[in-house]
Short mmCIF file of C-alpha atoms and ligand atoms in Angstrom, two decimals:
data_model
loop_
_atom_site.label_atom_id
_atom_site.label_comp_id
_atom_site.label_asym_id
_atom_site.label_seq_id
_atom_site.Cartn_x
_atom_site.Cartn_y
_atom_site.Cartn_z
CA UNK A 271 0.00 0.00 0.00
CA UNK A 272 1.07 3.56 -0.72
CA UNK A 273 2.75 5.45 2.05
CA UNK A 274 1.72 9.06 2.64
CA UNK A 275 3.70 11.88 4.11
CA UNK A 276 0.82 14.28 3.56
CA UNK A 277 -2.89 13.83 3.85
CA UNK A 278 -4.98 14.33 0.75
CA UNK A 279 -7.53 16.92 1.90
CA UNK A 280 -11.07 16.79 0.55
CA UNK A 281 -11.07 20.37 -0.73
CA UNK A 282 -8.62 23.25 -1.13
CA UNK A 283 -9.89 26.60 -2.39
CA UNK A 284 -8.22 27.67 -5.64
CA UNK A 285 -7.02 31.26 -6.04
CA UNK A 286 -6.24 32.69 -9.46
CA UNK A 287 -3.65 35.12 -8.06
CA UNK A 288 -5.50 38.31 -8.94
CA UNK A 289 -7.92 38.38 -6.01
CA UNK A 290 -5.85 40.69 -3.78
CA UNK A 291 -4.97 42.90 -6.73
CA UNK A 292 -8.65 43.57 -7.45
CA UNK A 293 -9.42 43.98 -3.76
CA UNK A 294 -6.67 46.63 -3.65
CA UNK A 295 -8.23 48.29 -6.67
CA UNK A 296 -11.61 48.41 -4.93
CA UNK A 297 -9.85 49.86 -1.88
CA UNK A 298 -8.25 52.63 -3.96
CA UNK A 299 -11.55 53.27 -5.76
CA UNK A 300 -12.89 54.09 -2.31
CA UNK A 301 -16.23 52.46 -3.10
CA UNK A 302 -16.86 49.63 -0.69
CA UNK A 303 -20.64 49.26 -0.51
CA UNK A 304 -22.45 46.95 -2.94
CA UNK A 305 -23.29 47.49 -6.61
CA UNK A 306 -20.04 49.31 -7.42
CA UNK A 307 -17.83 48.76 -10.50
CA UNK A 308 -16.75 45.19 -9.61
CA UNK A 309 -20.32 44.08 -8.90
CA UNK A 310 -21.34 45.53 -12.29
CA UNK A 311 -18.57 43.61 -14.04
CA UNK A 312 -19.68 40.39 -12.34
CA UNK A 313 -23.31 41.03 -13.29
CA UNK A 314 -22.38 41.69 -16.92
CA UNK A 315 -20.26 38.56 -17.12
CA UNK A 316 -22.96 36.37 -15.59
CA UNK A 317 -25.70 37.80 -17.81
CA UNK A 318 -23.59 37.27 -20.92
CA UNK A 319 -22.47 33.81 -19.97
CA UNK A 320 -25.82 32.43 -18.83
CA UNK A 321 -28.24 34.38 -21.01
CA UNK A 322 -30.35 35.22 -17.95
CA UNK A 323 -32.38 38.40 -17.99
CA UNK A 324 -30.77 39.89 -14.88
CA UNK A 325 -27.99 38.64 -12.60
CA UNK A 326 -27.92 40.02 -9.05
CA UNK A 327 -25.06 39.14 -6.69
CA UNK A 328 -26.12 38.05 -3.23
CA UNK A 329 -24.18 37.16 -0.10
CA UNK A 330 -24.93 33.45 -0.63
CA UNK A 331 -26.91 31.03 -2.74
CA UNK A 332 -29.08 30.61 0.35
CA UNK A 333 -29.92 34.33 0.17
CA UNK A 334 -30.70 34.04 -3.56
CA UNK A 335 -33.10 31.15 -2.84
CA UNK A 336 -34.74 33.22 -0.08
CA UNK A 337 -35.22 36.03 -2.60
CA UNK A 338 -36.75 33.53 -5.02
CA UNK A 339 -39.31 32.46 -2.41
CA UNK A 340 -40.27 36.11 -1.78
CA UNK A 341 -40.44 36.84 -5.53
CA UNK A 342 -42.86 33.95 -6.01
CA UNK A 343 -45.02 35.30 -3.15
CA UNK A 344 -44.94 31.99 -1.33
CA UNK A 345 -47.72 32.01 1.31
CA UNK A 346 -48.15 29.83 4.41
CA UNK A 347 -49.30 26.38 3.31
CA UNK A 348 -48.09 26.69 -0.27
CA UNK A 349 -46.37 23.52 -1.44
CA UNK A 350 -43.01 23.37 -3.20
CA UNK A 351 -41.89 20.18 -4.91
CA UNK A 352 -38.19 19.38 -4.41
CA UNK A 353 -35.82 16.49 -3.81
CA UNK A 354 -35.04 15.38 -0.26
CA UNK A 355 -31.50 14.64 -1.39
CA UNK A 356 -30.24 18.25 -1.24
CA UNK A 357 -28.73 20.90 0.98
CA UNK A 358 -30.94 22.40 3.71
CA UNK A 359 -31.16 25.82 2.05
CA UNK A 360 -33.23 24.45 -0.85
CA UNK A 361 -36.03 23.80 1.64
CA UNK A 362 -35.32 26.44 4.29
CA UNK A 363 -35.70 29.34 1.87
CA UNK A 364 -39.34 28.36 1.31
CA UNK A 365 -40.04 27.25 4.89
CA UNK A 366 -39.09 30.79 6.00
CA UNK A 367 -42.15 32.03 4.05
CA UNK A 368 -44.39 29.33 5.55
CA UNK A 369 -44.05 27.07 2.53
CA UNK A 370 -44.23 23.27 2.78
CA UNK A 371 -41.48 21.29 1.03
CA UNK A 372 -42.93 18.23 -0.68
CA UNK A 373 -40.13 15.72 -1.07
CA UNK A 374 -40.12 13.63 -4.24
CA UNK A 375 -37.73 10.77 -5.01
CA UNK A 376 -34.63 11.09 -7.22
CA UNK A 377 -33.46 9.32 -10.36
CA UNK A 378 -31.22 6.31 -9.94
CA UNK A 379 -28.71 7.56 -12.55
CA UNK A 380 -28.11 11.29 -11.87
CA UNK A 381 -29.50 11.49 -8.30
CA UNK A 382 -31.59 14.42 -9.52
CA UNK A 383 -35.31 15.00 -8.90
CA UNK A 384 -37.21 12.27 -10.78
CA UNK A 385 -39.27 14.26 -13.27
CA UNK A 386 -41.61 11.29 -13.81
CA UNK A 387 -42.84 11.56 -10.19
CA UNK A 388 -43.62 15.28 -10.16
CA UNK A 389 -47.11 15.26 -11.66
CA UNK A 390 -48.58 12.89 -9.08
CA UNK A 391 -47.18 15.06 -6.25
CA UNK A 392 -49.06 18.16 -7.44
CA UNK A 393 -52.05 19.34 -5.35
CA UNK A 394 -54.20 22.47 -5.37
CA UNK A 395 -51.62 24.08 -3.03
CA UNK A 396 -48.56 23.40 -5.23
CA UNK A 397 -46.86 26.62 -6.35
CA UNK A 398 -43.38 25.73 -7.54
CA UNK A 399 -40.88 23.04 -8.48
CA UNK A 400 -37.27 23.32 -7.33
CA UNK A 401 -34.93 21.08 -9.31
CA UNK A 402 -31.42 20.75 -7.84
CA UNK A 403 -28.64 20.07 -10.36
CA UNK A 404 -26.58 17.65 -8.29
CA UNK A 405 -22.83 17.65 -8.97
CA UNK A 406 -23.40 20.12 -11.81
CA UNK A 407 -25.29 17.52 -13.87
CA UNK A 408 -28.58 18.92 -15.18
CA UNK A 409 -32.04 17.69 -14.24
CA UNK A 410 -34.37 16.73 -17.11
CA UNK A 411 -35.38 20.36 -17.61
CA UNK A 412 -37.56 19.89 -20.71
CA UNK A 413 -39.86 17.50 -18.86
CA UNK A 414 -39.83 19.67 -15.71
CA UNK A 415 -40.68 22.85 -17.63
CA UNK A 416 -43.50 20.99 -19.40
CA UNK A 417 -45.12 19.77 -16.18
CA UNK A 418 -44.71 23.23 -14.65
CA UNK A 419 -46.23 24.87 -17.73
CA UNK A 420 -49.25 22.62 -17.86
CA UNK A 421 -50.05 23.17 -14.15
CA UNK A 422 -49.17 26.87 -13.94
CA UNK A 423 -46.24 26.29 -11.57
CA UNK A 424 -43.04 28.32 -11.26
CA UNK A 425 -39.59 26.71 -11.53
CA UNK A 426 -36.66 27.77 -9.35
CA UNK A 427 -33.39 26.05 -10.28
CA UNK A 428 -31.09 25.42 -7.34
CA UNK A 429 -27.97 25.54 -9.51
CA UNK A 430 -25.68 26.14 -6.50
CA UNK A 431 -23.27 23.56 -7.95
CA UNK A 432 -23.98 24.36 -11.58
CA UNK A 433 -21.74 27.26 -12.69
CA UNK A 434 -20.56 26.60 -16.29
CA UNK A 435 -22.65 23.46 -16.68
CA UNK A 436 -25.29 23.22 -19.41
CA UNK A 437 -28.44 21.34 -20.42
CA UNK A 438 -28.88 21.05 -24.21
CA UNK A 439 -26.44 23.93 -24.53
CA UNK A 440 -28.27 26.23 -22.08
CA UNK A 441 -26.63 27.38 -18.86
CA UNK A 442 -28.03 25.80 -15.71
CA UNK A 443 -29.96 28.41 -13.76
CA UNK A 444 -31.12 30.15 -16.96
CA UNK A 445 -33.93 27.72 -17.85
CA UNK A 446 -36.51 28.08 -15.05
CA UNK A 447 -38.20 31.33 -14.00
CA UNK A 448 -35.40 31.91 -11.47
CA UNK A 449 -32.01 30.31 -10.85
CA UNK A 450 -29.31 30.54 -8.18
CA UNK A 451 -25.54 29.85 -8.06
CA UNK A 452 -23.28 29.56 -5.05
CA UNK A 453 -19.77 30.99 -4.79
CA UNK A 454 -19.11 29.38 -1.41
CA UNK A 455 -15.52 28.27 -0.80
CA UNK A 456 -16.48 24.65 -1.50
CA UNK A 457 -17.87 25.35 -4.97
CA UNK A 458 -16.02 25.71 -8.33
CA UNK A 459 -15.97 29.52 -8.52
CA UNK A 460 -15.60 31.14 -5.14
CA UNK A 461 -15.51 34.31 -3.05
CA UNK A 462 -15.74 32.79 0.44
CA UNK A 463 -19.46 33.28 0.96
CA UNK A 464 -21.43 34.50 -2.04
CA UNK A 465 -24.03 33.71 -4.64
CA UNK A 466 -26.10 35.11 -7.45
CA UNK A 467 -29.78 35.27 -8.28
CA UNK A 468 -30.47 34.72 -11.98
CA UNK A 469 -33.80 36.25 -12.92
CA UNK A 470 -35.04 34.83 -16.20
CA UNK A 471 -38.67 35.96 -16.11
CA UNK A 472 -38.44 39.67 -17.07
CA UNK A 473 -41.57 40.51 -15.06
CA UNK A 474 -39.69 39.63 -11.84
CA UNK A 475 -36.62 41.81 -12.44
CA UNK A 476 -37.83 45.10 -10.94
CA UNK A 477 -39.14 43.50 -7.75
CA UNK A 478 -35.92 41.46 -7.41
CA UNK A 479 -33.89 44.69 -7.43
CA UNK A 480 -36.19 46.27 -4.86
CA UNK A 481 -36.21 43.45 -2.34
CA UNK A 482 -32.43 43.05 -2.60
CA UNK A 483 -32.00 46.75 -1.71
CA UNK A 484 -33.99 46.75 1.55
CA UNK A 485 -37.30 47.17 -0.24
CA UNK A 486 -36.28 50.44 -1.94
CA UNK A 487 -35.99 51.52 -5.57
CA UNK A 488 -32.36 52.52 -5.00
CA UNK A 489 -31.21 50.64 -8.13
CA UNK A 490 -33.36 52.89 -10.31
CA UNK A 491 -32.04 55.93 -8.42
CA UNK A 492 -28.43 54.84 -9.14
CA UNK A 493 -29.27 54.46 -12.82
CA UNK A 494 -30.61 58.03 -12.79
CA UNK A 495 -34.17 56.93 -13.59
CA UNK A 496 -35.66 58.71 -10.55
CA UNK A 497 -34.43 61.63 -8.40
CA UNK A 498 -34.91 60.05 -4.94
CA UNK A 499 -35.41 56.55 -3.67
CA UNK A 500 -38.11 55.42 -1.24
CA UNK A 501 -39.53 52.37 0.49
CA UNK A 502 -41.51 50.37 -2.09
CA UNK A 503 -41.99 46.83 -0.84
CA UNK A 504 -40.75 44.26 1.67
CA UNK A 505 -37.06 43.52 1.37
CA UNK A 506 -33.75 43.03 3.10
CA UNK A 507 -30.05 43.53 2.47
CA UNK A 508 -29.09 40.69 0.16
CA UNK A 509 -26.14 42.26 -1.67
CA UNK A 510 -22.42 41.72 -1.01
CA UNK A 511 -19.93 44.59 -0.68
CA UNK A 512 -17.39 45.48 -3.35
CA UNK A 513 -14.44 43.64 -1.73
CA UNK A 514 -16.29 40.36 -2.21
CA UNK A 515 -17.25 41.29 -5.77
CA UNK A 516 -13.60 42.21 -6.50
CA UNK A 517 -12.50 38.77 -5.29
CA UNK A 518 -15.22 37.11 -7.34
CA UNK A 519 -14.22 39.05 -10.46
CA UNK A 520 -10.73 37.52 -10.30
CA UNK A 521 -12.38 34.11 -10.33
CA UNK A 522 -14.94 34.82 -13.05
CA UNK A 523 -12.17 35.97 -15.39
CA UNK A 524 -10.62 32.50 -15.07
CA UNK A 525 -13.82 30.48 -15.09
CA UNK A 526 -13.04 28.55 -18.27
CA UNK A 527 -9.54 27.60 -17.09
CA UNK A 528 -10.85 26.58 -13.68
CA UNK A 529 -13.57 24.43 -15.25
CA UNK A 530 -11.14 22.80 -17.70
CA UNK A 531 -8.70 21.94 -14.93
CA UNK A 532 -11.45 20.40 -12.82
CA UNK A 533 -12.74 18.41 -15.81
CA UNK A 534 -9.25 16.93 -16.33
CA UNK A 535 -9.17 15.75 -12.73
CA UNK A 536 -12.71 14.36 -12.99
CA UNK A 537 -11.87 12.46 -16.18
CA UNK A 538 -8.72 11.02 -14.62
CA UNK A 539 -10.77 9.61 -11.69
CA UNK A 540 -13.34 8.29 -14.14
CA UNK A 541 -10.68 6.31 -16.01
CA UNK A 542 -8.87 5.10 -12.88
CA UNK A 543 -12.13 3.85 -11.37
CA UNK A 544 -13.39 1.87 -14.37
CA UNK A 545 -11.78 -1.41 -13.19
CA UNK A 546 -13.47 -1.17 -9.77
CA UNK A 547 -16.81 -0.57 -11.48
CA UNK A 548 -16.23 -3.52 -13.83
CA UNK A 549 -15.38 -5.71 -10.86
CA UNK A 550 -18.75 -4.83 -9.30
CA UNK A 551 -17.49 -2.86 -6.29
CA UNK A 552 -18.98 0.49 -7.18
CA UNK A 553 -20.82 2.57 -9.72
CA UNK A 554 -19.31 5.70 -11.28
CA UNK A 555 -21.32 8.90 -11.96
CA UNK A 556 -23.60 8.88 -15.02
CA UNK A 557 -23.78 12.03 -17.16
CA UNK A 558 -26.60 12.03 -19.75
CA UNK A 559 -25.67 13.05 -23.33
CA UNK A 560 -27.68 16.28 -23.13
CA UNK A 561 -25.68 17.48 -20.14
CA UNK A 562 -22.29 19.13 -20.06
CA UNK A 563 -21.22 19.00 -16.41
CA UNK A 564 -18.65 21.19 -14.67
CA UNK A 565 -16.72 18.63 -12.61
CA UNK A 566 -18.08 20.06 -9.39
CA UNK A 567 -17.78 16.71 -7.68
CA UNK A 568 -16.52 13.16 -8.16
CA UNK A 569 -18.52 10.55 -6.29
CA UNK A 570 -18.84 6.78 -6.35
CA UNK A 571 -21.79 4.63 -5.25
CA UNK A 572 -20.63 1.54 -3.36
CA UNK A 573 -22.20 -1.81 -4.24
CA UNK A 574 -24.87 -2.85 -1.74
CA UNK A 575 -23.49 -4.87 1.14
CA UNK A 576 -20.30 -2.82 1.40
CA UNK A 577 -20.05 -1.00 4.75
CA UNK A 578 -19.53 2.66 3.82
CA UNK A 579 -18.52 3.75 7.33
CA UNK A 580 -15.78 1.15 7.34
CA UNK A 581 -14.53 2.28 3.91
CA UNK A 582 -14.50 5.96 4.96
CA UNK A 583 -12.73 5.12 8.20
CA UNK A 584 -10.10 3.06 6.37
CA UNK A 585 -9.48 5.89 3.89
CA UNK A 586 -9.16 8.43 6.68
CA UNK A 587 -6.62 6.24 8.46
CA UNK A 588 -4.70 6.00 5.18
CA UNK A 589 -4.61 9.79 4.85
CA UNK A 590 -7.40 10.37 2.33
CA UNK A 591 -10.27 12.66 3.24
CA UNK A 592 -13.28 11.20 1.46
CA UNK A 593 -16.80 12.16 2.59
CA UNK A 594 -20.38 11.02 2.34
CA UNK A 595 -22.95 13.67 1.42
CA UNK A 596 -26.49 14.80 2.27
CA UNK A 597 -28.52 13.23 5.02
CA UNK A 598 -31.89 13.25 3.18
CA UNK A 599 -33.98 16.17 4.44
CA UNK A 600 -37.10 14.07 5.02
CA UNK A 601 -35.20 12.08 7.65
CA UNK A 602 -33.93 15.18 9.51
CA UNK A 603 -35.75 16.71 12.52
CA UNK A 604 -36.65 19.96 10.68
CA UNK A 605 -37.54 18.13 7.46
CA UNK A 606 -40.00 15.96 9.40
CA UNK A 607 -41.71 18.91 11.03
CA UNK A 608 -41.82 21.30 8.04
CA UNK A 609 -42.09 19.02 5.02
CA UNK A 610 -44.01 16.05 3.76
CA UNK A 611 -43.14 13.01 1.68
CA UNK A 612 -44.68 12.12 -1.61
CA UNK A 613 -44.37 8.36 -1.84
CA UNK A 614 -41.55 6.28 -0.41
CA UNK A 615 -38.16 7.81 -1.17
CA UNK A 616 -36.49 4.48 -1.84
CA UNK A 617 -33.91 5.71 -4.35
CA UNK A 618 -33.02 8.70 -2.16
CA UNK A 619 -32.46 6.46 0.84
CA UNK A 620 -30.52 3.81 -1.04
CA UNK A 621 -28.25 6.12 -3.07
CA UNK A 622 -27.50 8.52 -0.21
CA UNK A 623 -26.48 5.61 2.03
CA UNK A 624 -23.81 4.32 -0.37
CA UNK A 625 -22.30 7.51 -1.79
CA UNK A 626 -18.70 8.61 -1.23
CA UNK A 627 -17.20 11.87 -2.53
CA UNK A 628 -13.50 11.85 -3.42
CA UNK A 629 -11.05 14.79 -3.04
CA UNK A 630 -11.28 17.11 -6.06
CA UNK A 631 -9.45 20.44 -6.16
CA UNK A 632 -7.14 22.23 -8.55
CA UNK A 633 -3.57 21.21 -7.76
CA UNK A 634 -4.46 17.60 -6.94
CA UNK A 635 -1.82 15.65 -8.88
CA UNK A 636 -2.34 12.54 -11.00
CA UNK A 637 -0.06 10.77 -8.51
CA UNK A 638 -2.34 11.77 -5.63
CA UNK A 639 -5.40 10.70 -7.62
CA UNK A 640 -4.00 7.24 -8.20
CA UNK A 641 -3.14 7.07 -4.51
CA UNK A 642 -6.74 7.97 -3.65
CA UNK A 643 -8.00 5.22 -5.94
CA UNK A 644 -5.49 2.70 -4.56
CA UNK A 645 -6.55 3.50 -1.02
CA UNK A 646 -10.22 3.14 -2.00
CA UNK A 647 -9.47 -0.21 -3.65
CA UNK A 648 -7.58 -1.40 -0.57
CA UNK A 649 -10.48 -0.28 1.64
CA UNK A 650 -12.91 -2.26 -0.53
CA UNK A 651 -10.76 -5.39 -0.33
CA UNK A 652 -10.00 -5.06 3.39
C1 PLP B 846 -23.88 24.91 -1.58
C2 PLP B 846 -25.33 24.71 -1.83
C3 PLP B 846 -26.29 25.63 -1.38
C4 PLP B 846 -25.97 26.79 -0.50
O1 PLP B 846 -25.05 27.68 -1.02
P1 PLP B 846 -24.50 28.86 -0.10
O2 PLP B 846 -23.84 29.80 -1.08
O3 PLP B 846 -23.53 28.26 0.87
O4 PLP B 846 -25.66 29.49 0.59
C5 PLP B 846 -27.62 25.41 -1.72
N1 PLP B 846 -28.00 24.35 -2.45
C6 PLP B 846 -27.10 23.44 -2.89
C7 PLP B 846 -27.58 22.29 -3.72
C8 PLP B 846 -25.74 23.58 -2.59
O5 PLP B 846 -24.86 22.66 -3.02
#
């Protein structure tokens, strides 16, 4: 077995090298509040790249999802269809408005919301569908948009992991009425804590600007469209300051390079792990033809009967930080009290119990990757 001097950490944030330079520029500009020159550059880049109607930086993807729930006027008792296999913010954003998450099972292949189960989960209280693009692999958006259209439902894409990934050539987050990305340190493109709201439905743009600026029409004032700004609607402070936007700009400039580097690492794992899949020990990720993913994550699904805790423990002892992922929301204390199940979530429970995420960060060497795979193989044989 390979001997390690250093641990292989699960994640290391990647810096392009220009972050502090742009932060210094913002400092010399003397404009530190939100919506300054760096924020505008980020907005322009995101609008161009995704084709969304309006991009609005937020202090997290969680905040962007909270804005989405307000924009859709979610009322107490309204139901929102979503997977249980997701991060808490997908549900919490709607629960904060009194909404009820309705958990639907996921697909066996992509671990995304199973679009074939949505229609039967719809009731007279259903207002929206929230597909989550797990690991930057798109949900079946055509089918989801069709169901939503025929029942008059809104679609909010939780594309937290989806920057630079596409579905039939369209950017994730730009297909539903509203989308959201995360720039959290653990995602592909980062600024520590940060996110963006992508508003695709043009009729929601004005209100999105207002509620992000404490319920005022300050954005119109800044554009010179009005001569004073006043309180218009409910709202909060959802925008990040310029230092964060300056950091993010350094990352956005390098987005293609960052994505390409991650894809190389992903592909290397995919090749190295083929023999273990062929031998029946695990299943590798499945990416449908219509989807270009962004190498946000590399995971494997252990064959049933293999003790995941034992495998993770073995890998940790051998110096490799591999991790499991979401505890399904429907099995959590808050999920039980705020949400409800639609059907038995058999796939969710099975897949989430056998999933392991492997280290994936820019700078991880091919040597380290083969060590990770060797350690995993040894753990499976142990
Ligand atoms: C990371 C993540 C979030 C939350 O993003 P933040 O920017 O940390 O608020 C929400 N949903 C999913 C699916 C995520 O992966």
